[in-house]
Amino acid sequence: MKLKKVLQIGAPLAFSTGTAVVSAILYQYAFKRADVPAQPPRITADSPYYVGDQWYQQVAKEKWQLNPSDPEQQIQGFYIPAKDPDSKKAVIISHGYKGEARNMAGSAKLFWDDGYHVLMPDNRSHGGSAGKYINFGLLDRLDYLDWINKMIARLGPDCEIVLYGISMGGATVMMVSGEELPSQVKAIIEDCGYSSVTEELTYQMRVQFHLPKWPFLPVVSGINRITLGISLNDSVSSISQLHKNTRPIFFIHGAEDTYVPTYMCIDCFNATDAPKDMWIVPHATHASSYATDPGEYTRRVQRFLAKYVPAEKERD
């Protein structure tokens, strides 16, 4: 066989093989769950999250579950009753990428101090929940419908529910926003969530690995379809779901965020016609808006909720 013929056959084969290998490595890197450390990282007393973490370790909580009879689909969450058992305010909090419920202790305490019952799930393939591969909120959004219904069953049909999430959790609650939500869901707060999984992965491939979207992302999407049963097209994304959203939503994002770039927040804000507000936090990097100015963060969250949660009272 002449060299030209060998190259004509071999070059595409080598390209296809190389693409498949690189895509498989990318998939494992981005989607494989992180092992839960035997000992969580210690938060020092000078951290803005220290008080919340200490509170979380000591406060009474209940372990809730979805799919308790199926070990491969079992999902856990931690429910913390409000100080006032008659409170009708509740928040469901979604954590970030490769995090877990405990990482949201500071946010949970913010709401708990304000009289809310708090539910903090470990999303699929995170913390103590089952799963081998992370779905970036594409499937988690459906679990949150079940968490909402469990909260209503616990507190009664007159409860008032807020959805709150940071980073991947922010994207998750945005994706939940486009589902058919019960009337008890009054408002949503998302902090530094991405506009779509494909947009975020494309950005990360370019920034971290200097790789283009094509041909790698379509192969990664195909692997995900085989592994988790859902492709990475934008038929389900923060943007597409926000087009259907009717709930008031508060968008928060760090002005110096280079992990989920700030333009994604603006794109998400523009995607919904529901009542909305946006705060681009000066000097804040990714998922650090609260740490950058805890007092102002708390005031803005409470001021927003006072408009849309009937049981909430405006704070001075």
mmCIF file of N, CA and C in Angstrom, residues 248-311:
data_model
loop_
_atom_site.group_PDB
_atom_site.id
_atom_site.type_symbol
_atom_site.label_atom_id
_atom_site.label_comp_id
_atom_site.label_asym_id
_atom_site.label_seq_id
_atom_site.Cartn_x
_atom_site.Cartn_y
_atom_site.Cartn_z
ATOM 1 N N PRO A 248 -40.323 35.198 40.906
ATOM 2 C CA PRO A 248 -39.342 36.258 41.128
ATOM 3 C C PRO A 248 -37.967 35.643 41.387
ATOM 4 N N ILE A 249 -36.941 36.216 40.789
ATOM 5 C CA ILE A 249 -35.608 35.639 40.916
ATOM 6 C C ILE A 249 -34.561 36.737 41.082
ATOM 7 N N PHE A 250 -33.657 36.505 42.012
ATOM 8 C CA PHE A 250 -32.572 37.423 42.335
ATOM 9 C C PHE A 250 -31.272 36.797 41.858
ATOM 10 N N PHE A 251 -30.577 37.494 40.949
ATOM 11 C CA PHE A 251 -29.305 37.022 40.403
ATOM 12 C C PHE A 251 -28.157 37.735 41.122
ATOM 13 N N ILE A 252 -27.211 36.949 41.647
ATOM 14 C CA ILE A 252 -26.037 37.489 42.325
ATOM 15 C C ILE A 252 -24.800 36.916 41.651
ATOM 16 N N HIS A 253 -23.795 37.755 41.427
ATOM 17 C CA HIS A 253 -22.580 37.260 40.762
ATOM 18 C C HIS A 253 -21.407 38.170 41.101
ATOM 19 N N GLY A 254 -20.234 37.569 41.257
ATOM 20 C CA GLY A 254 -19.035 38.347 41.513
ATOM 21 C C GLY A 254 -18.548 39.048 40.261
ATOM 22 N N ALA A 255 -18.171 40.303 40.408
ATOM 23 C CA ALA A 255 -17.680 41.071 39.264
ATOM 24 C C ALA A 255 -16.352 40.532 38.745
ATOM 25 N N GLU A 256 -15.588 39.839 39.604
ATOM 26 C CA GLU A 256 -14.283 39.310 39.221
ATOM 27 C C GLU A 256 -14.300 37.794 39.069
ATOM 28 N N ASP A 257 -15.454 37.228 38.796
ATOM 29 C CA ASP A 257 -15.585 35.778 38.650
ATOM 30 C C ASP A 257 -14.971 35.342 37.319
ATOM 31 N N THR A 258 -13.945 34.503 37.391
ATOM 32 C CA THR A 258 -13.319 33.973 36.188
ATOM 33 C C THR A 258 -13.544 32.462 36.058
ATOM 34 N N TYR A 259 -14.341 31.887 36.932
ATOM 35 C CA TYR A 259 -14.658 30.459 36.851
ATOM 36 C C TYR A 259 -15.996 30.265 36.128
ATOM 37 N N VAL A 260 -17.010 30.994 36.577
ATOM 38 C CA VAL A 260 -18.244 31.158 35.807
ATOM 39 C C VAL A 260 -18.289 32.641 35.454
ATOM 40 N N PRO A 261 -17.874 33.001 34.253
ATOM 41 C CA PRO A 261 -17.702 34.421 33.933
ATOM 42 C C PRO A 261 -18.994 35.219 34.100
ATOM 43 N N THR A 262 -18.823 36.468 34.498
ATOM 44 C CA THR A 262 -19.946 37.308 34.902
ATOM 45 C C THR A 262 -20.959 37.526 33.779
ATOM 46 N N TYR A 263 -20.513 37.459 32.534
ATOM 47 C CA TYR A 263 -21.470 37.670 31.440
ATOM 48 C C TYR A 263 -22.592 36.635 31.454
ATOM 49 N N MET A 264 -22.323 35.460 32.029
ATOM 50 C CA MET A 264 -23.371 34.437 32.088
ATOM 51 C C MET A 264 -24.531 34.890 32.974
ATOM 52 N N CYS A 265 -24.212 35.602 34.048
ATOM 53 C CA CYS A 265 -25.270 36.126 34.914
ATOM 54 C C CYS A 265 -26.160 37.098 34.150
ATOM 55 N N ILE A 266 -25.542 37.948 33.368
ATOM 56 C CA ILE A 266 -26.308 38.933 32.598
ATOM 57 C C ILE A 266 -27.181 38.232 31.560
ATOM 58 N N ASP A 267 -26.633 37.198 30.920
ATOM 59 C CA ASP A 267 -27.417 36.424 29.952
ATOM 60 C C ASP A 267 -28.627 35.774 30.629
ATOM 61 N N CYS A 268 -28.407 35.248 31.832
ATOM 62 C CA CYS A 268 -29.509 34.607 32.564
ATOM 63 C C CYS A 268 -30.553 35.641 32.980
ATOM 64 N N PHE A 269 -30.099 36.779 33.459
ATOM 65 C CA PHE A 269 -31.006 37.852 33.863
ATOM 66 C C PHE A 269 -31.902 38.255 32.691
ATOM 67 N N ASN A 270 -31.310 38.359 31.516
ATOM 68 C CA ASN A 270 -32.070 38.783 30.338
ATOM 69 C C ASN A 270 -33.009 37.698 29.814
ATOM 70 N N ALA A 271 -32.824 36.457 30.276
ATOM 71 C CA ALA A 271 -33.601 35.338 29.738
ATOM 72 C C ALA A 271 -34.990 35.214 30.345
ATOM 73 N N THR A 272 -35.261 35.881 31.460
ATOM 74 C CA THR A 272 -36.566 35.731 32.103
ATOM 75 C C THR A 272 -37.329 37.048 32.114
ATOM 76 N N ASP A 273 -38.629 36.937 31.958
ATOM 77 C CA ASP A 273 -39.509 38.100 32.044
ATOM 78 C C ASP A 273 -40.196 38.184 33.398
ATOM 79 N N ALA A 274 -39.859 37.284 34.303
ATOM 80 C CA ALA A 274 -40.435 37.301 35.649
ATOM 81 C C ALA A 274 -39.881 38.484 36.441
ATOM 82 N N PRO A 275 -40.514 38.849 37.553
ATOM 83 C CA PRO A 275 -39.923 39.873 38.425
ATOM 84 C C PRO A 275 -38.495 39.475 38.788
ATOM 85 N N LYS A 276 -37.575 40.418 38.741
ATOM 86 C CA LYS A 276 -36.171 40.042 38.909
ATOM 87 C C LYS A 276 -35.350 41.216 39.408
ATOM 88 N N ASP A 277 -34.197 40.853 39.962
ATOM 89 C CA ASP A 277 -33.208 41.834 40.381
ATOM 90 C C ASP A 277 -31.839 41.205 40.168
ATOM 91 N N MET A 278 -30.818 42.037 40.097
ATOM 92 C CA MET A 278 -29.462 41.539 39.883
ATOM 93 C C MET A 278 -28.479 42.380 40.683
ATOM 94 N N TRP A 279 -27.507 41.718 41.279
ATOM 95 C CA TRP A 279 -26.434 42.394 42.017
ATOM 96 C C TRP A 279 -25.105 41.809 41.560
ATOM 97 N N ILE A 280 -24.324 42.611 40.861
ATOM 98 C CA ILE A 280 -22.960 42.241 40.502
ATOM 99 C C ILE A 280 -22.059 42.794 41.608
ATOM 100 N N VAL A 281 -21.436 41.895 42.353
ATOM 101 C CA VAL A 281 -20.744 42.272 43.588
ATOM 102 C C VAL A 281 -19.321 42.729 43.266
ATOM 103 N N PRO A 282 -18.994 43.987 43.534
ATOM 104 C CA PRO A 282 -17.647 44.481 43.236
ATOM 105 C C PRO A 282 -16.573 43.667 43.958
ATOM 106 N N HIS A 283 -15.505 43.364 43.226
ATOM 107 C CA HIS A 283 -14.304 42.697 43.765
ATOM 108 C C HIS A 283 -14.512 41.224 44.110
ATOM 109 N N ALA A 284 -15.707 40.697 43.995
ATOM 110 C CA ALA A 284 -15.960 39.303 44.383
ATOM 111 C C ALA A 284 -15.548 38.351 43.261
ATOM 112 N N THR A 285 -14.859 37.266 43.646
ATOM 113 C CA THR A 285 -14.524 36.196 42.716
ATOM 114 C C THR A 285 -15.622 35.133 42.783
ATOM 115 N N HIS A 286 -15.347 33.959 42.227
ATOM 116 C CA HIS A 286 -16.390 32.942 42.143
ATOM 117 C C HIS A 286 -16.823 32.467 43.526
ATOM 118 N N ALA A 287 -18.133 32.475 43.736
ATOM 119 C CA ALA A 287 -18.757 31.979 44.968
ATOM 120 C C ALA A 287 -18.230 32.683 46.216
ATOM 121 N N SER A 288 -17.790 33.917 46.069
ATOM 122 C CA SER A 288 -17.264 34.646 47.222
ATOM 123 C C SER A 288 -18.038 35.926 47.510
ATOM 124 N N SER A 289 -19.210 36.068 46.935
ATOM 125 C CA SER A 289 -19.962 37.304 47.129
ATOM 126 C C SER A 289 -20.334 37.514 48.588
ATOM 127 N N TYR A 290 -20.770 36.446 49.260
ATOM 128 C CA TYR A 290 -21.105 36.566 50.681
ATOM 129 C C TYR A 290 -19.863 36.922 51.492
ATOM 130 N N ALA A 291 -18.758 36.231 51.238
ATOM 131 C CA ALA A 291 -17.533 36.486 51.996
ATOM 132 C C ALA A 291 -17.003 37.898 51.752
ATOM 133 N N THR A 292 -17.265 38.441 50.563
ATOM 134 C CA THR A 292 -16.777 39.781 50.237
ATOM 135 C C THR A 292 -17.476 40.847 51.067
ATOM 136 N N ASP A 293 -18.769 40.683 51.308
ATOM 137 C CA ASP A 293 -19.521 41.662 52.109
ATOM 138 C C ASP A 293 -20.728 40.970 52.736
ATOM 139 N N PRO A 294 -20.521 40.226 53.836
ATOM 140 C CA PRO A 294 -21.617 39.460 54.438
ATOM 141 C C PRO A 294 -22.822 40.304 54.824
ATOM 142 N N GLY A 295 -22.564 41.491 55.375
ATOM 143 C CA GLY A 295 -23.674 42.334 55.805
ATOM 144 C C GLY A 295 -24.538 42.792 54.662
ATOM 145 N N GLU A 296 -23.918 43.277 53.605
ATOM 146 C CA GLU A 296 -24.682 43.753 52.449
ATOM 147 C C GLU A 296 -25.379 42.596 51.744
ATOM 148 N N TYR A 297 -24.724 41.454 51.686
ATOM 149 C CA TYR A 297 -25.321 40.261 51.079
ATOM 150 C C TYR A 297 -26.608 39.901 51.819
ATOM 151 N N THR A 298 -26.532 39.855 53.130
ATOM 152 C CA THR A 298 -27.696 39.502 53.946
ATOM 153 C C THR A 298 -28.815 40.513 53.759
ATOM 154 N N ARG A 299 -28.483 41.783 53.761
ATOM 155 C CA ARG A 299 -29.507 42.833 53.606
ATOM 156 C C ARG A 299 -30.196 42.726 52.249
ATOM 157 N N ARG A 300 -29.432 42.517 51.199
ATOM 158 C CA ARG A 300 -30.029 42.459 49.865
ATOM 159 C C ARG A 300 -30.914 41.230 49.691
ATOM 160 N N VAL A 301 -30.479 40.095 50.236
ATOM 161 C CA VAL A 301 -31.300 38.889 50.156
ATOM 162 C C VAL A 301 -32.612 39.096 50.902
ATOM 163 N N GLN A 302 -32.546 39.626 52.096
ATOM 164 C CA GLN A 302 -33.758 39.824 52.897
ATOM 165 C C GLN A 302 -34.665 40.878 52.282
ATOM 166 N N ARG A 303 -34.074 41.919 51.697
ATOM 167 C CA ARG A 303 -34.886 42.959 51.061
ATOM 168 C C ARG A 303 -35.628 42.396 49.853
ATOM 169 N N PHE A 304 -34.959 41.538 49.085
ATOM 170 C CA PHE A 304 -35.613 40.917 47.937
ATOM 171 C C PHE A 304 -36.756 40.010 48.390
ATOM 172 N N LEU A 305 -36.494 39.182 49.376
ATOM 173 C CA LEU A 305 -37.507 38.235 49.836
ATOM 174 C C LEU A 305 -38.702 38.946 50.457
ATOM 175 N N ALA A 306 -38.471 40.098 51.072
ATOM 176 C CA ALA A 306 -39.574 40.841 51.687
ATOM 177 C C ALA A 306 -40.619 41.257 50.653
ATOM 178 N N LYS A 307 -40.220 41.349 49.400
ATOM 179 C CA LYS A 307 -41.150 41.749 48.345
ATOM 180 C C LYS A 307 -42.056 40.599 47.896
ATOM 181 N N TYR A 308 -41.558 39.370 48.036
ATOM 182 C CA TYR A 308 -42.243 38.266 47.368
ATOM 183 C C TYR A 308 -42.646 37.105 48.279
ATOM 184 N N VAL A 309 -42.138 37.067 49.492
ATOM 185 C CA VAL A 309 -42.519 36.019 50.443
ATOM 186 C C VAL A 309 -43.445 36.667 51.474
ATOM 187 N N PRO A 310 -44.731 36.385 51.435
ATOM 188 C CA PRO A 310 -45.672 37.088 52.301
ATOM 189 C C PRO A 310 -45.330 37.027 53.786
ATOM 190 N N ALA A 311 -44.749 35.927 54.238
ATOM 191 C CA ALA A 311 -44.427 35.793 55.667
ATOM 192 C C ALA A 311 -43.146 36.522 56.044
#
